[in-house]
XYZ file of C-alpha atoms in Angstrom:
614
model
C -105.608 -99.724 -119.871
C -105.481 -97.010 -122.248
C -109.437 -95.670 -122.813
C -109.400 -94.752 -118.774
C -106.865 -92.003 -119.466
C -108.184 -90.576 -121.911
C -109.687 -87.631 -121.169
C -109.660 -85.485 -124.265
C -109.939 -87.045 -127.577
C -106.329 -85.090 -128.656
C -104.589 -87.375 -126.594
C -105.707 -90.550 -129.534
C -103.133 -88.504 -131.674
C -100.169 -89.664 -129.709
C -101.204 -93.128 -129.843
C -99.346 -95.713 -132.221
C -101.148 -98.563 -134.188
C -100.740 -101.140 -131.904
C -102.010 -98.313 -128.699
C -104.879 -97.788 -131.123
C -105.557 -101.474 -131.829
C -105.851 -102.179 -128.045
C -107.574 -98.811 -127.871
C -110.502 -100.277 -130.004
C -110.673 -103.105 -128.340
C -111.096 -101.522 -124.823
C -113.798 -99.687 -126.418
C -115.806 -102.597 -127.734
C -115.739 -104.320 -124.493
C -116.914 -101.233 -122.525
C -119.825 -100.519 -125.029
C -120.659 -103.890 -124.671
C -120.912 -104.144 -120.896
C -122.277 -101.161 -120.726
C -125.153 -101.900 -123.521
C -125.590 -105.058 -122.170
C -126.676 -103.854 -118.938
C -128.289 -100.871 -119.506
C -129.483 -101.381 -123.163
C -129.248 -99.271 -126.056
C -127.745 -99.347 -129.205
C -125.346 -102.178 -129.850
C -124.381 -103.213 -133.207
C -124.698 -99.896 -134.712
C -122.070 -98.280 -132.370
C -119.903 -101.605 -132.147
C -119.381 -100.895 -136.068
C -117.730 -97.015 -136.363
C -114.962 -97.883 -133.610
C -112.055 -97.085 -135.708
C -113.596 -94.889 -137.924
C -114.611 -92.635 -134.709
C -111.098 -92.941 -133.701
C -109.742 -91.948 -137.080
C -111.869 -89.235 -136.642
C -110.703 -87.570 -133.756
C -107.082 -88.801 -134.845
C -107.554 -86.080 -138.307
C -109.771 -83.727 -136.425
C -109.445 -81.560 -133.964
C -112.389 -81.225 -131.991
C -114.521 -79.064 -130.685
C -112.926 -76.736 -132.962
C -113.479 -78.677 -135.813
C -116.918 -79.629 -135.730
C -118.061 -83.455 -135.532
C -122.112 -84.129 -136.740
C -122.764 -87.744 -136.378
C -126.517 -88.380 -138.301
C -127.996 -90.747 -137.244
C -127.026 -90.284 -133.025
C -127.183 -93.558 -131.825
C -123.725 -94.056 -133.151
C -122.243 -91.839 -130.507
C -120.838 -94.103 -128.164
C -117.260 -93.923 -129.263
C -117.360 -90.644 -129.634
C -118.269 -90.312 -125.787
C -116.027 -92.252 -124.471
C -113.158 -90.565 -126.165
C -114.612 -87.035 -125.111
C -113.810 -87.298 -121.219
C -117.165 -89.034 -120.375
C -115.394 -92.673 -119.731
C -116.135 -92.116 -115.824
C -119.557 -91.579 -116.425
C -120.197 -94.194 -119.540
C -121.675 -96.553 -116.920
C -124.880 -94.226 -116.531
C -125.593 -94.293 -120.205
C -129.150 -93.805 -120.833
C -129.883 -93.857 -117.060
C -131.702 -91.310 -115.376
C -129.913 -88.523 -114.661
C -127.039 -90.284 -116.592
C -125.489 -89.497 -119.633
C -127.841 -89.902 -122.786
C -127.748 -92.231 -125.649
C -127.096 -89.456 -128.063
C -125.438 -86.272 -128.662
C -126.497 -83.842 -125.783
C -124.655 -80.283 -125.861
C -125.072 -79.973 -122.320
C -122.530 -82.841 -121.637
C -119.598 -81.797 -123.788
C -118.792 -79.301 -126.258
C -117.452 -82.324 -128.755
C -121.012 -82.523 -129.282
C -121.523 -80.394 -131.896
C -125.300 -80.841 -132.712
C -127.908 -82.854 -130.619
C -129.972 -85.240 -133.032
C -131.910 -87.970 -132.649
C -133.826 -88.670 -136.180
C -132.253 -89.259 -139.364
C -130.923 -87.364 -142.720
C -129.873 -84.090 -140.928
C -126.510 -84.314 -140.652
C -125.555 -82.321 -144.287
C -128.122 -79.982 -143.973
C -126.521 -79.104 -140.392
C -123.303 -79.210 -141.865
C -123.747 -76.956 -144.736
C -125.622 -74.193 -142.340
C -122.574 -74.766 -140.277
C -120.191 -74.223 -142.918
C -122.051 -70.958 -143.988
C -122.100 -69.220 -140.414
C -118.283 -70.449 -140.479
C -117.234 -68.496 -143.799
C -119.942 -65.737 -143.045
C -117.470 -65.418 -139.893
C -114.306 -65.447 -141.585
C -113.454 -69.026 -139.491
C -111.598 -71.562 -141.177
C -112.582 -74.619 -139.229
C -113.865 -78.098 -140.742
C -117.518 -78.718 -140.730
C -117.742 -82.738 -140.892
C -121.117 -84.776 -141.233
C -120.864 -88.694 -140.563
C -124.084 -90.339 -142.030
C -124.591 -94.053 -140.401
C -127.173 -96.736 -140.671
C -128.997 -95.831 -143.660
C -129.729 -92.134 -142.993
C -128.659 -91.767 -146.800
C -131.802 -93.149 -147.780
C -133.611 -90.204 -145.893
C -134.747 -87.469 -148.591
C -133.593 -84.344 -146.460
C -129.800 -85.896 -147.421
C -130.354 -85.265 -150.990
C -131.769 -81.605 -150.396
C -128.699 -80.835 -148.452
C -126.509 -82.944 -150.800
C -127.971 -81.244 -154.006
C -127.572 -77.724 -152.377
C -124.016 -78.434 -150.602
C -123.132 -79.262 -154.534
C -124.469 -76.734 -156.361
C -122.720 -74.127 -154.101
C -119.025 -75.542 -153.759
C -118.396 -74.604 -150.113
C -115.970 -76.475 -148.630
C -118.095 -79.212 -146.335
C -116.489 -83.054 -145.402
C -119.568 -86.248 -145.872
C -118.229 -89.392 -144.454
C -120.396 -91.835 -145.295
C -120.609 -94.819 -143.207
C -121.686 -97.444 -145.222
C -122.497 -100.701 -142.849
C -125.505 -101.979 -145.602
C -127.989 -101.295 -142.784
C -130.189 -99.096 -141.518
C -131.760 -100.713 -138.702
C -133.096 -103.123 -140.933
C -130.896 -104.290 -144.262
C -131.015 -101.336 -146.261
C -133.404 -101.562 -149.221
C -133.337 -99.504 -152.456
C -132.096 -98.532 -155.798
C -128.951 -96.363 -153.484
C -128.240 -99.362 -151.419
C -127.545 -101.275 -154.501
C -125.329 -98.538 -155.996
C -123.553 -98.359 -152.757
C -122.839 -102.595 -153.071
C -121.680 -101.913 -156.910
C -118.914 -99.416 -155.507
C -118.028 -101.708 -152.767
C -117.485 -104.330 -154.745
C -115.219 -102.757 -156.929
C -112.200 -103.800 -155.346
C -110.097 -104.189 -158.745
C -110.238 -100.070 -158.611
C -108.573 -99.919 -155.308
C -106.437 -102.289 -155.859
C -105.454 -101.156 -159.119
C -105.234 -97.117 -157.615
C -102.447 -98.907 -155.184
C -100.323 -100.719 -157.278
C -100.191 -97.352 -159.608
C -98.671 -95.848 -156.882
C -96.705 -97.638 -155.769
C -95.131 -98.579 -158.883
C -95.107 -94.830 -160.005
C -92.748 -94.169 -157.334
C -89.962 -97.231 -157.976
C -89.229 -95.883 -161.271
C -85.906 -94.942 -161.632
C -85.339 -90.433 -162.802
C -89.156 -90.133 -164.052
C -90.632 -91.310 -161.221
C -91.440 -87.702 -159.444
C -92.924 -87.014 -162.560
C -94.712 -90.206 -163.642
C -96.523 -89.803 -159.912
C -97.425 -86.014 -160.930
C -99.930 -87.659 -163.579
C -101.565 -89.818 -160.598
C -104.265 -88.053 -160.710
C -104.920 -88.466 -164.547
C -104.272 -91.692 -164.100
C -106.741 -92.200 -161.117
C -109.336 -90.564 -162.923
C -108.513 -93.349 -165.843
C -109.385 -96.049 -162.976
C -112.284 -94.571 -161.649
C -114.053 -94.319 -165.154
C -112.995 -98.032 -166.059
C -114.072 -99.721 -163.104
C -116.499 -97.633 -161.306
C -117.884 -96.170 -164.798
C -120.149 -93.809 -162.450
C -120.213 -92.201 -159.708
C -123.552 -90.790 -158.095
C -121.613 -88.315 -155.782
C -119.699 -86.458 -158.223
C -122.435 -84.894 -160.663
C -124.072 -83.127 -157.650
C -120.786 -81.173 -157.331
C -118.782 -83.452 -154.307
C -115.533 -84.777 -154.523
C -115.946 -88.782 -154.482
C -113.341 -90.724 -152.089
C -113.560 -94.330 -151.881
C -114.987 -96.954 -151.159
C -112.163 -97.552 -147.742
C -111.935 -99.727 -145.120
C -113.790 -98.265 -142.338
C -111.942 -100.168 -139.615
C -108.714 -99.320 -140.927
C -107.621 -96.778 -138.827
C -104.322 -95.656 -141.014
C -105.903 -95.359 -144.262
C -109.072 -93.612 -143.225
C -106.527 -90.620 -141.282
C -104.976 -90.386 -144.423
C -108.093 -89.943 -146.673
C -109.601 -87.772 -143.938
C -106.182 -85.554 -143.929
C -106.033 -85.252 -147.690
C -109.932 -83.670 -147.365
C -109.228 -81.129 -145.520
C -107.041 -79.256 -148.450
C -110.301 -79.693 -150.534
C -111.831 -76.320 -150.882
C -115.339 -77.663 -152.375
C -117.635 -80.558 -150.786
C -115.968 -83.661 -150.311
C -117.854 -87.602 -149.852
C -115.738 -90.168 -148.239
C -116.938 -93.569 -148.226
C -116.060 -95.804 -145.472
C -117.011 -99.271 -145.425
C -117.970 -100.567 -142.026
C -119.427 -103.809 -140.828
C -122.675 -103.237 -138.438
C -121.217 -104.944 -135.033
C -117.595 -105.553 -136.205
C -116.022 -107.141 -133.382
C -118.883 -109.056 -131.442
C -120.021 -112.414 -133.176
C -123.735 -112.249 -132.580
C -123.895 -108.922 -133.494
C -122.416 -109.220 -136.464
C -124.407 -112.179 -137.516
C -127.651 -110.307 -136.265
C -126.943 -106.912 -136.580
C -131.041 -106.190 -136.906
C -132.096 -107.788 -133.274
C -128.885 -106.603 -132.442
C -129.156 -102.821 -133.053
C -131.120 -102.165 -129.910
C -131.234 -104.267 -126.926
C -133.637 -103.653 -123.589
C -132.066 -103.095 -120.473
C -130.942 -106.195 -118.490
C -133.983 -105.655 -115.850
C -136.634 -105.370 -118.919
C -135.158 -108.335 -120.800
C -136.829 -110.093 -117.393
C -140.011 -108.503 -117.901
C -142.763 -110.621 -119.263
C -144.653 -107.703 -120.693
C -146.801 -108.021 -123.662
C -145.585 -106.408 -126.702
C -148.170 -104.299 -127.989
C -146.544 -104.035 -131.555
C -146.864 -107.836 -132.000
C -149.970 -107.973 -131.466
C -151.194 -105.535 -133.967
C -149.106 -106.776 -136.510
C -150.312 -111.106 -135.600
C -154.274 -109.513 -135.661
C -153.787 -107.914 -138.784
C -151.783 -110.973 -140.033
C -154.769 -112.876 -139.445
C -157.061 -110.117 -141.068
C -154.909 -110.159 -144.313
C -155.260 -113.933 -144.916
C -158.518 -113.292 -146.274
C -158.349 -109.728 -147.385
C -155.850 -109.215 -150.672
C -156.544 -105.364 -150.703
C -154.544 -104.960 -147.184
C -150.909 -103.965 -147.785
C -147.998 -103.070 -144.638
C -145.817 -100.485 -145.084
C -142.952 -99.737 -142.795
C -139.772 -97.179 -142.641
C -136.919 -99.033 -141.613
C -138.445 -100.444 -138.422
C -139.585 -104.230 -139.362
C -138.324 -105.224 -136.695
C -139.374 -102.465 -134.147
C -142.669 -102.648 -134.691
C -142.678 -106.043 -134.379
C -143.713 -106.865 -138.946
C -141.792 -109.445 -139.832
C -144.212 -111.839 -139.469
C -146.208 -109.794 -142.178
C -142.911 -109.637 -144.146
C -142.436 -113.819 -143.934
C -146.003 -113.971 -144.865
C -146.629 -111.758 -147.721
C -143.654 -110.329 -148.872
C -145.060 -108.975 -152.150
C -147.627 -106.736 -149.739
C -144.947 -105.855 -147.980
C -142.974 -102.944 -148.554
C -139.626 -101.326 -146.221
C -139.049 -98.018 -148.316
C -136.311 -96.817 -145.463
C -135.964 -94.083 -143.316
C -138.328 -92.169 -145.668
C -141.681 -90.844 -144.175
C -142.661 -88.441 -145.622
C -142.321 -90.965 -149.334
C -144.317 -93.681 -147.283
C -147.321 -91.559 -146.164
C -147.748 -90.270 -149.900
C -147.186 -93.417 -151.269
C -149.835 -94.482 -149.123
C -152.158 -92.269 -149.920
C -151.336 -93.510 -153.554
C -151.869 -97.014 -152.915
C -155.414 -95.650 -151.022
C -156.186 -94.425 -153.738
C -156.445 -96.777 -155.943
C -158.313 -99.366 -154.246
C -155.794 -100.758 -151.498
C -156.101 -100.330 -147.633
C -152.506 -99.004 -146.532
C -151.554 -99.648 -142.858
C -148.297 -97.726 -142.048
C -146.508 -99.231 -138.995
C -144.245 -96.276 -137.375
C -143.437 -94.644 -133.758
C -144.803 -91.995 -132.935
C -142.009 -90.046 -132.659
C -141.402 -90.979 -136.664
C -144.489 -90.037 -137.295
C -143.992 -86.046 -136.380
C -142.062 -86.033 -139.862
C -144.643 -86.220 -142.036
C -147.485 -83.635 -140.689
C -147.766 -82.138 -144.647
C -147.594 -85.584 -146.263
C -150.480 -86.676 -143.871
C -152.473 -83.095 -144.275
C -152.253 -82.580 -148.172
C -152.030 -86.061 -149.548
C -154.054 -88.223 -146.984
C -156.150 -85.546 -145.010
C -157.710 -83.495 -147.316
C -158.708 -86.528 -149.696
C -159.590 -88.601 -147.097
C -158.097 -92.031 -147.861
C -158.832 -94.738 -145.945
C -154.824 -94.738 -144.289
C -154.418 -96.529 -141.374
C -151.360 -95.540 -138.899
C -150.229 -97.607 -136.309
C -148.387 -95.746 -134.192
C -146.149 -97.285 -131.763
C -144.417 -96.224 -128.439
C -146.722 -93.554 -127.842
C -146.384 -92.185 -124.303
C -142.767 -91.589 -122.514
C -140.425 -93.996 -124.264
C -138.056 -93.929 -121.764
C -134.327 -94.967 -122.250
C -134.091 -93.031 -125.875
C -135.095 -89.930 -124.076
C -135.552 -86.330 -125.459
C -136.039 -87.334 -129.602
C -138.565 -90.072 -128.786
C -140.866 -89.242 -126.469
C -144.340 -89.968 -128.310
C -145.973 -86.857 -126.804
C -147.011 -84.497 -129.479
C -148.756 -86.804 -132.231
C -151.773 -85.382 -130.767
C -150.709 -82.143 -131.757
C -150.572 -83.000 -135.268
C -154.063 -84.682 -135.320
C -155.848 -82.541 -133.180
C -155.856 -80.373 -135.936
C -157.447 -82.327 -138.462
C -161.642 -82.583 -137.852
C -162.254 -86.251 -138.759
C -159.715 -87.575 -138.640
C -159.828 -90.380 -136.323
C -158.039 -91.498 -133.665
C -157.900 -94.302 -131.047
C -156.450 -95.579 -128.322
C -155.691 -98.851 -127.145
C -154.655 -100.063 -123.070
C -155.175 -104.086 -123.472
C -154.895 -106.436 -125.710
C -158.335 -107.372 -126.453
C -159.029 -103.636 -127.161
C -156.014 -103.189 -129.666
C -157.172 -106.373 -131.423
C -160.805 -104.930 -132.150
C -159.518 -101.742 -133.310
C -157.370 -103.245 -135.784
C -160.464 -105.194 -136.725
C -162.660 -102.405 -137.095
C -159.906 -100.178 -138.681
C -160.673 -102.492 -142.310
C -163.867 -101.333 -142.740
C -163.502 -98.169 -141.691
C -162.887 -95.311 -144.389
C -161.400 -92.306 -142.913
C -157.882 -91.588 -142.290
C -157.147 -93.197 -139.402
C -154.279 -93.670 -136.204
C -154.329 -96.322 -133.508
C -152.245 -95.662 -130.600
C -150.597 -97.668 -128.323
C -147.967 -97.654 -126.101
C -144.611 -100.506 -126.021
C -146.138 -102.332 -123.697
C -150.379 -103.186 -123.642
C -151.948 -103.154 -119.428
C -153.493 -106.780 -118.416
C -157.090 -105.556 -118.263
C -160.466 -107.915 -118.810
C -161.870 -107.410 -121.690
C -164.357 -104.630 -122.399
C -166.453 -104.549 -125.447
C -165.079 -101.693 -127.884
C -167.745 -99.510 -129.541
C -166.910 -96.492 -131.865
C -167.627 -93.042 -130.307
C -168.325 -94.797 -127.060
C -165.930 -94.570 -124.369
C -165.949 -97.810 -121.441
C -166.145 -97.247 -118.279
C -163.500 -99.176 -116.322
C -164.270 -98.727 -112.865
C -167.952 -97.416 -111.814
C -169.202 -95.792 -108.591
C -171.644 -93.352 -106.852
C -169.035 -90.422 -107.624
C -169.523 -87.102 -109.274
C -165.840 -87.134 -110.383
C -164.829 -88.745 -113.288
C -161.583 -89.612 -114.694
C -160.984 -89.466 -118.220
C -157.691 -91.031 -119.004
C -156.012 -93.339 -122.518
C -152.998 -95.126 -123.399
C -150.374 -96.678 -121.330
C -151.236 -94.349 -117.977
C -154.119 -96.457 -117.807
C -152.638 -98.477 -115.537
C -151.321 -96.075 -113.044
C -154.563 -94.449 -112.918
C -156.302 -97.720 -111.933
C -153.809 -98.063 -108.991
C -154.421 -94.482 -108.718
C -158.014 -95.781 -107.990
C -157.376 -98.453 -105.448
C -155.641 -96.726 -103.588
C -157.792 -93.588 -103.770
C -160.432 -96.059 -102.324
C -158.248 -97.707 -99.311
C -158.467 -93.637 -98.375
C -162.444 -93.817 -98.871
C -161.916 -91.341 -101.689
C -164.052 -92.890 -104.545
C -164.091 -91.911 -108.408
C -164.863 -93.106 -111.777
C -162.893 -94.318 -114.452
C -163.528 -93.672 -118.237
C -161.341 -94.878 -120.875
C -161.493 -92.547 -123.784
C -160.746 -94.983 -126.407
C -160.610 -92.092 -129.129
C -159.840 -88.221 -129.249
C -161.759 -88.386 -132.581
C -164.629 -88.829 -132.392
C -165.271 -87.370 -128.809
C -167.660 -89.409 -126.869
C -170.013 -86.726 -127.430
C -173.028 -88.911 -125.127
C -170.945 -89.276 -122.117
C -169.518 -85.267 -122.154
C -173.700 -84.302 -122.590
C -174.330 -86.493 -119.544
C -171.990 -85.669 -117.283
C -172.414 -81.720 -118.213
C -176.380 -82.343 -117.439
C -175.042 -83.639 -113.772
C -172.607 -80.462 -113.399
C -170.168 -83.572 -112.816
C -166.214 -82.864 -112.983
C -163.575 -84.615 -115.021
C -159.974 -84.998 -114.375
C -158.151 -85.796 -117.653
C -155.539 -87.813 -117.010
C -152.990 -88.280 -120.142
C -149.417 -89.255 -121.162
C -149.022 -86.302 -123.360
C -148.443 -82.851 -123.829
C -151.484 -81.732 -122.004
C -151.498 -78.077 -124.350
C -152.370 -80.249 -127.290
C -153.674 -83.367 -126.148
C -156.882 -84.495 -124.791
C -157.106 -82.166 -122.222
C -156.617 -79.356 -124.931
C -159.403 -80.842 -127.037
C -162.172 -81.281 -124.231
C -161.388 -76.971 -122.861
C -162.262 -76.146 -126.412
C -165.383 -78.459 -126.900
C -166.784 -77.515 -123.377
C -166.624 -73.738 -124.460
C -167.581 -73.949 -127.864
C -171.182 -75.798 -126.398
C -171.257 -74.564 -123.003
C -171.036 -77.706 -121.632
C -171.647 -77.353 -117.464
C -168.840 -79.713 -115.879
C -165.558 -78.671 -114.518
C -162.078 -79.725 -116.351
C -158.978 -80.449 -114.165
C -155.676 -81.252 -116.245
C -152.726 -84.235 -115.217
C -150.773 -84.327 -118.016
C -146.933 -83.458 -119.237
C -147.043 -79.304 -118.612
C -143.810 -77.288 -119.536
C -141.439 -79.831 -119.590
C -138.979 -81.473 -121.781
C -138.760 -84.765 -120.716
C -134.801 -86.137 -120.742
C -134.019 -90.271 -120.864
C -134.663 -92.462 -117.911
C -136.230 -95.875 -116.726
C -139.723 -95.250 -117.330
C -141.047 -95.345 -113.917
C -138.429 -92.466 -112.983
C -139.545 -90.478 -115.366
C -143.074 -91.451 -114.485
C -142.356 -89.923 -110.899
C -140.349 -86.792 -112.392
C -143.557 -85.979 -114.488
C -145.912 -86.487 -111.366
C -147.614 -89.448 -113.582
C -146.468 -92.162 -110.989
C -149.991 -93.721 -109.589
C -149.286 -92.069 -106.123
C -148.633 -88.472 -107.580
C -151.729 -88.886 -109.303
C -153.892 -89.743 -106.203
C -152.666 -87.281 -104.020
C -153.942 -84.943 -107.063
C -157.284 -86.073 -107.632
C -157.285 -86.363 -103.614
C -157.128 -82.252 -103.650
C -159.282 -82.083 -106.396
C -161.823 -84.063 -105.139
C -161.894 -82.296 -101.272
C -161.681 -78.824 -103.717
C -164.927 -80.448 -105.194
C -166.710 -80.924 -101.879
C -166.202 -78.242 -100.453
């Protein structure tokens, strides 16, 4: 076996073709054990096996310096990078992470998790590096549609206009998570297609060099005559005007031909684009007949799990909504399937619409649509959602247009770790008087939000977490917050989301200890329950906020400043995420690391409570 010795990625330049053909298969078998078993992402990685190899075959790093945009594409890259002994705890707790993490190996150049950063990394990079007299190579590798993200064409436009010297490989696999969509993705198909350039760029060549005393000088006028090619079969080029160096379109699982093309780049002094051509899952049949269910899979153990989805069920409520409601249109950022749409899509694909990894363009087009007479309901994690705090403040906010955001995954994502965590959206919101937001635990309750979210006309976001808690049914009512378990207590706990359900077991076993306290649901941060926060100030009660977030601008955050601002009498004890960046783990680990684990939160409100009796 050859991927078990290697323990720096220098040693893939000793390797001959058939070492490196064996050398990519041992990698696609180990990424898909591994993935299989612990989940992650599949297809995408399966996909840039040669060209990572090629990579580290024409590089040399961590002197040369390797930014892979988006990250989930790393896995190659790892394995090659002396962390083959450890691949096996991929996105584990405690294990190695999912995407690039400085902290693990210098070969990781930049730690990303989001898309489109790569070239603007790259070009600050490549500035530092000629600010410091340094002459290594900066290189970004874009993957899975981050092209269509708007920061590329900043960076892109900038990199150009400048001329520093700066390497863009472009992995072009025709997806993003979803199939790409867009005017680029179709201008990316016309230059793949145009085989009869390559093909006639190869036999010039070659036949430039067979001919007898003027060969030498016949092959000096390649160039010229490359040029000639380009214009007659390719007739554009998007690349070049913005001041890059267009190579391509090559195979990206060729191994040979991409070295050569990534050699040759190097003794470019301006911005060079390579384009590789890749297939999304090259070497695994389903995968490459699925690529989109087969981008991410759950871990073995989850696969098991029997949880309901909360994404599908706001997407089949407001399926049923839209049936007799034309004004009600779905947009969505690259994640049909991830938030669980396509049923929308199969439905009504002219209201409809995938604009790509672009954020920032779907909350203003939103707003757009808002505004003239449609009801916009943008699908997107919360973590996605962080990108677009001046799209939803200037062009939604401030006009307030009836926008609804359903944001999924809120709460500790687990497995994806650092980048994902849907912590802060609270943060963003909190700032924003009036601009509502709620928060579903069950099923029944995420159903009648999306139901009351059509007639409502402010901005609005409905969280929810991946998976919804199996709780009875209790009657939603705006500005009104249910009360899920009731008792002769003056404590109260105030808790949302996905944590209800370790608070409720929280509460049994509180009660097997005699220790008894209520339970409030706080179905919305805005509006406060205003009623409920009177009452139990009137009964110099106490609350203990109990939230999956970032408890300095969450809830908790929110309920110190209203209690000052009206002198409200209660007390206010905090059980939230404090100080802490929360790595990638099984959910219930990092429950437990976080103290949010049902038993770290009783023997909390335990001390609180014996505090309060004292």
């Amino acid at each position: 076996m050859i991927l078990e010795h290697i323990k720096e990625p220098s040693a893939v330049k000793n390797l001959n073709k058939e070492e490196l053909t064996l050398l990519c298969d041992e990698i696609r078998n180990k990424i898909t054990e591994t993935v299989s078993f612990n989940g992650g992402h599949l297809a995408s990685n399966l996909g840039v096996v040669e060209l990572t190899v090629a990579l580290h075959k024409a590089f040399h790093s961590p002197v040369d310096k390797l930014i892979f945009d988006v990250g989930h594409q790393v896995y190659t890259h790892k394995l090659l990078t002396g962390r083959f002994d450890d691949f096996a705890t991929l996105r584990q707790y405690k294990g190695i992470a999912g995407f690039p993490k400085y902290c693990e190996s210098e070969h990781d150049a930049f730690e990303v998790g989001h898309a489109s950063t790569s070239i603007s990394v790259a070009l600050g990079m490549a500035r530092a590096r000629d600010l410091k007299k340094e002459t290594h190579n900066i290189v970004a590798i874009l993957g899975d549609g981050a092209l269509t993200g708007g920061m590329c064409y900043e960076a892109l436009n900038d990199a150009g206009n400048e001329g520093r010297k700066l390497i863009v490989i472009l992995n072009d696999n025709q997806m993003s998570i979803s199939k790409n969509v867009g005017a680029l993705a179709s201008y990316l198909s016309k230059l793949r297609a145009s085989k009869s350039y390559r093909e006639a760029k190869i036999q010039l060549r070659q036949n430039a060099k067979n001919i007898p005393i003027i060969g030498p000088i016949f092959y000096y006028f390649a160039h010229w005559f490359k040029t000639f090619f380009k214009k007659l079969f390719l007739k554009e080029n998007f690349f070049s005007p913005l001041g890059f160096h267009y190579l391509g379109p090559i195979d990206g699982h060729n191994i040979e031909e991409m070295v050569d093309i990534f050699t040759k780049a190097q003794n470019y002094n301006g911005p060079v684009l390579i384009h590789c051509c890749t297939t999304k899952g090259a070497g695994n049949q389903n995968a490459e007949e699925m690529p989109t269910q087969m981008h991410g899979i759950a871990p073995k153990q989850a696969q098991a799990t029997k949880a309901v989805s909360a994404g599908k069920v706001a997407a089949e409520k407001l399926l049923e909504i839209m049936e007799n409601d034309p004004s009600i249109v779905v947009i969505t950022a690259a994640m049909e399937t991830g938030t669980s749409t396509s049923c929308i899509k199969q439905r009504f694909p002219d209201r409809y619409f995938d604009v790509g990894i672009t954020e920032e363009h779907a909350v203003t087009m939103c707003a757009g649509m808002a505004k003239s007479g449609l009801k916009p309901y943008f699908f997107v994690y919360s973590t996605f959602f962080q990108r677009c705090y001046d799209q939803i403040l200037h062009d939604v906010y401030l006009q307030n247009l009836p926008v609804v955001f359903c944001l999924d995954r809120c709460g500790i994502s687990g497995e994806d770790g650092i980048t994902h965590h849907g912590i802060y959206d609270l943060g963003m919101t909190n700032t924003l008087p009036g601009f509502d937001v709620y928060n579903a635990y069950s099923q029944q309750q995420l159903e009648s939000l999306i139901q009351f979210s059509v007639k409502n006309q402010n901005p609005m976001v409905i969280r929810y977490g991946k998976a919804l808690c199996n709780l009875d049914f209790i009657e939603f009512k705006p500005r009104t917050w249910p009360t899920l378990y009731n008792c002769n207590s003056n404590t109260y706990i105030v808790t949302y989301g996905s944590i209800t359900s370790e608070v409720l077991k929280a509460s049994a076993l509180l009660r097997e200890n005699n220790i008894q306290v209520n339970i409030i649901h706080a179905s919305s941060i805005e509006p406060l329950d205003l009623d409920f926060l009177q009452f139990v100030s009137e009964q110099n009660a106490h609350i203990i906020v109990v939230e999956e977030h970032m408890v300095y601008n969450g809830l908790s955050s929110k309920l110190s400043f209203i209690k000052d601002k009206n002198n409200y009498a209660f007390t206010l004890a905090f059980i939230g995420i404090e100080d802490k960046n929360i790595q990638h783990g099984d959910r219930d680990c990092l429950l437990k690391d976080c103290k949010l684990d049902y038993l770290s939160i009783a023997n909390k409100v335990s001390d609180l409570v014996a505090k309060y009796e004292k």
